[in-house]
CSV table of C-alpha atoms in Angstrom, one decimal:
chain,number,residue,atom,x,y,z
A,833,UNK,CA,191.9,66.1,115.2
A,834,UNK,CA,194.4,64.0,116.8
A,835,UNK,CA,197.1,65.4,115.1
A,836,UNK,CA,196.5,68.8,115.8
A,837,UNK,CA,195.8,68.0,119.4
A,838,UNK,CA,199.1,66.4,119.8
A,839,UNK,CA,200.9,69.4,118.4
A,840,UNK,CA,199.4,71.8,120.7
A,841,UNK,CA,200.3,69.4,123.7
A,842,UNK,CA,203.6,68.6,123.1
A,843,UNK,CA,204.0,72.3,122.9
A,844,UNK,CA,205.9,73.6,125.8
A,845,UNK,CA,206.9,77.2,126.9
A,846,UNK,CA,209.8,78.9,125.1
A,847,UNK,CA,210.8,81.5,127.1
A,848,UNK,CA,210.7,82.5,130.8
A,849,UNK,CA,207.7,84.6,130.4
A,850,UNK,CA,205.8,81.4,129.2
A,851,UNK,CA,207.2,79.2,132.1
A,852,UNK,CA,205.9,81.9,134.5
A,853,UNK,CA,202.7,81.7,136.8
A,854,UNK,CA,202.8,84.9,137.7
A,855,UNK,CA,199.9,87.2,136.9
A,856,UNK,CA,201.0,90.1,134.5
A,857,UNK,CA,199.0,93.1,134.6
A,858,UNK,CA,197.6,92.3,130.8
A,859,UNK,CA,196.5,89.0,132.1
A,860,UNK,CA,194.2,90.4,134.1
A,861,UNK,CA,193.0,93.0,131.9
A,862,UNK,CA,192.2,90.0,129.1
A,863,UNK,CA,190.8,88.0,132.4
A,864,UNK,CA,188.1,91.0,132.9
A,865,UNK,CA,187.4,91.7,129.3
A,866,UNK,CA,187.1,88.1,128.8
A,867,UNK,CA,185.2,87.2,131.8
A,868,UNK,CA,182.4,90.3,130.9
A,869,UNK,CA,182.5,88.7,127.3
A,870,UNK,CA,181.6,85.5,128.3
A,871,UNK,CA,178.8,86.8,131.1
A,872,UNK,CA,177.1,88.6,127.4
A,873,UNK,CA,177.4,85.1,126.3
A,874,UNK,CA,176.0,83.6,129.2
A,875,UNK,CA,173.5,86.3,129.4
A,876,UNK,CA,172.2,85.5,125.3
A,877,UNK,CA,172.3,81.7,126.6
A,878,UNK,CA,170.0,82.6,129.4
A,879,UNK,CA,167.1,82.9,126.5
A,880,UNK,CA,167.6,80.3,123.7
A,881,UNK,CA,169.8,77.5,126.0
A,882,UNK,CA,166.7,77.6,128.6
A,883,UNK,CA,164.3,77.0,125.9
A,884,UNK,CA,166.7,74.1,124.6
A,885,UNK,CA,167.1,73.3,128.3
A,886,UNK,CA,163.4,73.0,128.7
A,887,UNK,CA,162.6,71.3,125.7
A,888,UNK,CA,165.3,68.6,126.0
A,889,UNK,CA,163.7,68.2,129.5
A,890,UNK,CA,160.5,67.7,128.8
A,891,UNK,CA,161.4,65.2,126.1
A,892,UNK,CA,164.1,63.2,128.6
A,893,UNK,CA,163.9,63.9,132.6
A,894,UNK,CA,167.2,64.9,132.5
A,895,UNK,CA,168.8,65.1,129.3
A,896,UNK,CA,168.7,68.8,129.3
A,897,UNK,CA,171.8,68.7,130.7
A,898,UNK,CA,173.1,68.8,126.9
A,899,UNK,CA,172.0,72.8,127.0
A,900,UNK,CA,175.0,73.5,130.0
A,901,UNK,CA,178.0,73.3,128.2
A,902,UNK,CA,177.8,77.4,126.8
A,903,UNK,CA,177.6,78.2,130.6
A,904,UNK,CA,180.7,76.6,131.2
A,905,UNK,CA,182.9,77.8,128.3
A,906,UNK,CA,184.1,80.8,130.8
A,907,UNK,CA,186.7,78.8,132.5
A,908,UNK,CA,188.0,76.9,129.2
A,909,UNK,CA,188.4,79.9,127.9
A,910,UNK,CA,190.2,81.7,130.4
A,911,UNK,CA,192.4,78.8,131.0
A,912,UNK,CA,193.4,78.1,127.8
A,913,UNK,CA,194.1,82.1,127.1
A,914,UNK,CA,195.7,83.2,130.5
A,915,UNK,CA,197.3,80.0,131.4
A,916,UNK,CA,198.1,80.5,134.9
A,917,UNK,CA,196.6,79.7,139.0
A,918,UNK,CA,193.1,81.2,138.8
A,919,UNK,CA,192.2,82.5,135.3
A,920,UNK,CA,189.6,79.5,134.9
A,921,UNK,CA,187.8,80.5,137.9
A,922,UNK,CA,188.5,84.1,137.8
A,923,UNK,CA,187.0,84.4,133.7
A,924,UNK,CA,184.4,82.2,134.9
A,925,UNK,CA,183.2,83.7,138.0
A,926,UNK,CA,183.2,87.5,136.5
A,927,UNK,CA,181.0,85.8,133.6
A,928,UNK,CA,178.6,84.9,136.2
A,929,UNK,CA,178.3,88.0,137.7
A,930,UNK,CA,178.2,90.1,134.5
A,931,UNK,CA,175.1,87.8,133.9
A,932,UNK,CA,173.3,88.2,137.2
A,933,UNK,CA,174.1,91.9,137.1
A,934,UNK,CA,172.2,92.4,133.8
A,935,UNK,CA,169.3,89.7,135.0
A,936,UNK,CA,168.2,86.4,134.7
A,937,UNK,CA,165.7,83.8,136.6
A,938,UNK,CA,168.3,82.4,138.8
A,939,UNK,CA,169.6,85.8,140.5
A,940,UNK,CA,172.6,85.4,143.0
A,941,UNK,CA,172.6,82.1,142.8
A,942,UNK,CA,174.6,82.7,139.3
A,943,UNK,CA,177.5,84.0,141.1
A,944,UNK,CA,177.5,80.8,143.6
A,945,UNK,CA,177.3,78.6,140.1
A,946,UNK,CA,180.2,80.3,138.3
A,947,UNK,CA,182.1,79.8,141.4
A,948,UNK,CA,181.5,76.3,141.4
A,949,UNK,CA,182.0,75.9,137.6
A,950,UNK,CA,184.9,78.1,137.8
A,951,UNK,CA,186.8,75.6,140.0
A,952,UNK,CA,185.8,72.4,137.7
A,953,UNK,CA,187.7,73.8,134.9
A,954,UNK,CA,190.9,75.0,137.0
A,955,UNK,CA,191.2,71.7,138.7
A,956,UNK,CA,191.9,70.3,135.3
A,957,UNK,CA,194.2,72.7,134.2
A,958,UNK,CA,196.1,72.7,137.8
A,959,UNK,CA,196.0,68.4,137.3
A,960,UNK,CA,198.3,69.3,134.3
A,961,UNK,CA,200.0,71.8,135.8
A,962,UNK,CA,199.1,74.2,133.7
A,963,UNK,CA,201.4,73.0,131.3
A,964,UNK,CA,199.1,71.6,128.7
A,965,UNK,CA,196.4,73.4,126.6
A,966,UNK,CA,195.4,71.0,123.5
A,967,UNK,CA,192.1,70.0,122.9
A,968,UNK,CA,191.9,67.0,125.0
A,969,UNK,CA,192.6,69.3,128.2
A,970,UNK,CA,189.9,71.6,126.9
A,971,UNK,CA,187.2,68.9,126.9
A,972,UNK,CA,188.6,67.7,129.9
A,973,UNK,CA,187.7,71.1,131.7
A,974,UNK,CA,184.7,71.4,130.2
A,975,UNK,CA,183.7,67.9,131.9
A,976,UNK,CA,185.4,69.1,135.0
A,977,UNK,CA,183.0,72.5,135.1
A,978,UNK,CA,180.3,70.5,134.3
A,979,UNK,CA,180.7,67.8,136.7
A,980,UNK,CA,181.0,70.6,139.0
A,981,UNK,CA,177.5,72.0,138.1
A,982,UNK,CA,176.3,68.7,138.8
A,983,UNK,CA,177.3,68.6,142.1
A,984,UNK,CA,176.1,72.0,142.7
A,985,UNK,CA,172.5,71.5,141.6
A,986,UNK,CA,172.4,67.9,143.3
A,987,UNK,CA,173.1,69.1,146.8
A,988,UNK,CA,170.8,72.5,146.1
A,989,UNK,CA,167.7,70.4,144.2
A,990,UNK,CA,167.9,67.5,142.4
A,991,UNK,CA,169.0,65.5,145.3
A,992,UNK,CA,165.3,65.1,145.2
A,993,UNK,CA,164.9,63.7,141.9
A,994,UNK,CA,165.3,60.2,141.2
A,995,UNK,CA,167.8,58.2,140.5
A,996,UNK,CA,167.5,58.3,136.9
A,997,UNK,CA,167.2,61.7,136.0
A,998,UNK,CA,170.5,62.3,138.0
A,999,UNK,CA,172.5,59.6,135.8
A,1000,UNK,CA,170.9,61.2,132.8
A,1001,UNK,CA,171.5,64.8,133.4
A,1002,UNK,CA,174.8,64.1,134.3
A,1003,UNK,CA,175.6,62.4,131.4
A,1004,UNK,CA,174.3,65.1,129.5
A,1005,UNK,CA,176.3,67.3,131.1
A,1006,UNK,CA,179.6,65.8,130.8
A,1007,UNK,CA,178.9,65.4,126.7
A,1008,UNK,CA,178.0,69.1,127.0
A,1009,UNK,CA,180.5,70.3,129.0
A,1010,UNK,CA,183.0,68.4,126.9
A,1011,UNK,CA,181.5,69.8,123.5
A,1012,UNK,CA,180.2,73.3,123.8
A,1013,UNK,CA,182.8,74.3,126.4
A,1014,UNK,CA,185.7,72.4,126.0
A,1015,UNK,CA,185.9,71.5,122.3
A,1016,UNK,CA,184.2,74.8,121.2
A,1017,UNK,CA,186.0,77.2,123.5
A,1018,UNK,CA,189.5,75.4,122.0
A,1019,UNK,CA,188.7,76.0,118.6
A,1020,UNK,CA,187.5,79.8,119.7
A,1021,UNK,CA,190.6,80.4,121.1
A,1022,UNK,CA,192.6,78.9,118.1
A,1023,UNK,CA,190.8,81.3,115.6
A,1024,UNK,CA,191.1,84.1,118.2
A,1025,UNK,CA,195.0,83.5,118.4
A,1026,UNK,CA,195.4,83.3,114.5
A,1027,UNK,CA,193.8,86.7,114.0
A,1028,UNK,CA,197.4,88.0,116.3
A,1029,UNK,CA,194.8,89.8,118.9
A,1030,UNK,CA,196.4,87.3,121.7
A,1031,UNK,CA,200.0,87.9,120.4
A,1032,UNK,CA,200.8,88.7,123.9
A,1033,UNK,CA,200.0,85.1,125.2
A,1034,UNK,CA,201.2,82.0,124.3
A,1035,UNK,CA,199.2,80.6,122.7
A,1036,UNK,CA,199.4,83.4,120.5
A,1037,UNK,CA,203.0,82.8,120.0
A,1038,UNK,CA,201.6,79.2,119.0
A,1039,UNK,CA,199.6,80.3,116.0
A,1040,UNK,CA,202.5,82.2,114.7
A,1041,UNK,CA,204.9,79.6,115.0
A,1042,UNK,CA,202.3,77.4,112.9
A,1043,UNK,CA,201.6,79.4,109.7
């Protein structure tokens, strides 16, 4: 795993269209069809992650933190893919609405969440200056989104929980955000790019140069 993160991160744009952070009109096509994507996913997580939310609760005050990380994958995703100012937060954010849209418990608050979660990840990516997509800056965006949730739901809820059950649910998080979002949403986007359907991106270009 080491290896192949290095690879990726020593990887560096090629050509002036890679070096650009300029939004092209296809990357914000990919930025919607990814970001309704990921609200379908959100909105299947809504059902099973609860109930494995729930469960992991009731067990451990807290530690159903480790259910988050499939809410989080949005940003990853979009910043790994997209690769420029916004594409975190923008994938993200249009996940959340997709999801609140179709239904779920938490209504508008979704959209205030994906926000939130949204801007975790792209702090990451804009800390490397969006100039590093490897596995390691995956997971780190995943624990930036989820560290982000955290907050959220502290200052709107669980301020009122003790001590405890914060420190465990945020540890939970972090793992989960760092797993299911990071790590997950890197390896989606590596089998994405090697069927050629991101050829237009670089890390499409990436795949290609690797076979």
């Amino acid at each position: 795993m080491h290896a192949t993160s290095s690879s990726i991160d020593r990887s560096s744009p090629v050509d002036s269209s890679d070096r650009s952070l300029q939004w092209r009109v296809v990357d914000i096509v990919i930025a919607a069809v990814l970001g309704v994507a990921t609200g379908l996913v959100f909105w299947f997580w809504n059902s099973i992650g609860y109930l494995w939310f729930q469960t992991a609760d009731a067990v451990t005050p807290g530690f159903g933190g480790i259910a988050v990380g499939i809410w989080l994958i949005g940003g990853v995703l979009g910043g790994l893919i997209i690769r420029k100012p916004g594409a975190a937060l923008l994938v993200e954010l249009i996940g959340a609405i997709v999801s609140a849209l179709i239904g779920n418990i938490w209504g508008p608050t979704t959209i205030y969440s994906g926000i939130v979660q949204g801007l975790g990840a792209e702090l990451i990516f804009a800390a490397f200056f969006y100039r590093r997509f490897g596995i390691v800056v995956a997971a780190l965006a995943g624990i930036g989104a989820g560290v982000a949730a955290w907050i959220f739901e502290f200052f709107t809820g669980n301020i009122e929980k003790s001590v405890a059950f914060n420190a465990l649910y945020l540890g939970s998080v972090v793992v989960s955000g760092a797993l299911l979002a990071g790590v997950l949403g890197w390896f989606l986007v590596r089998a994405l790019a090697a069927t050629g359907a991101l050829s237009r991106f670089a890390v499409g270009r990436e795949a290609r140069r690797e076979v």
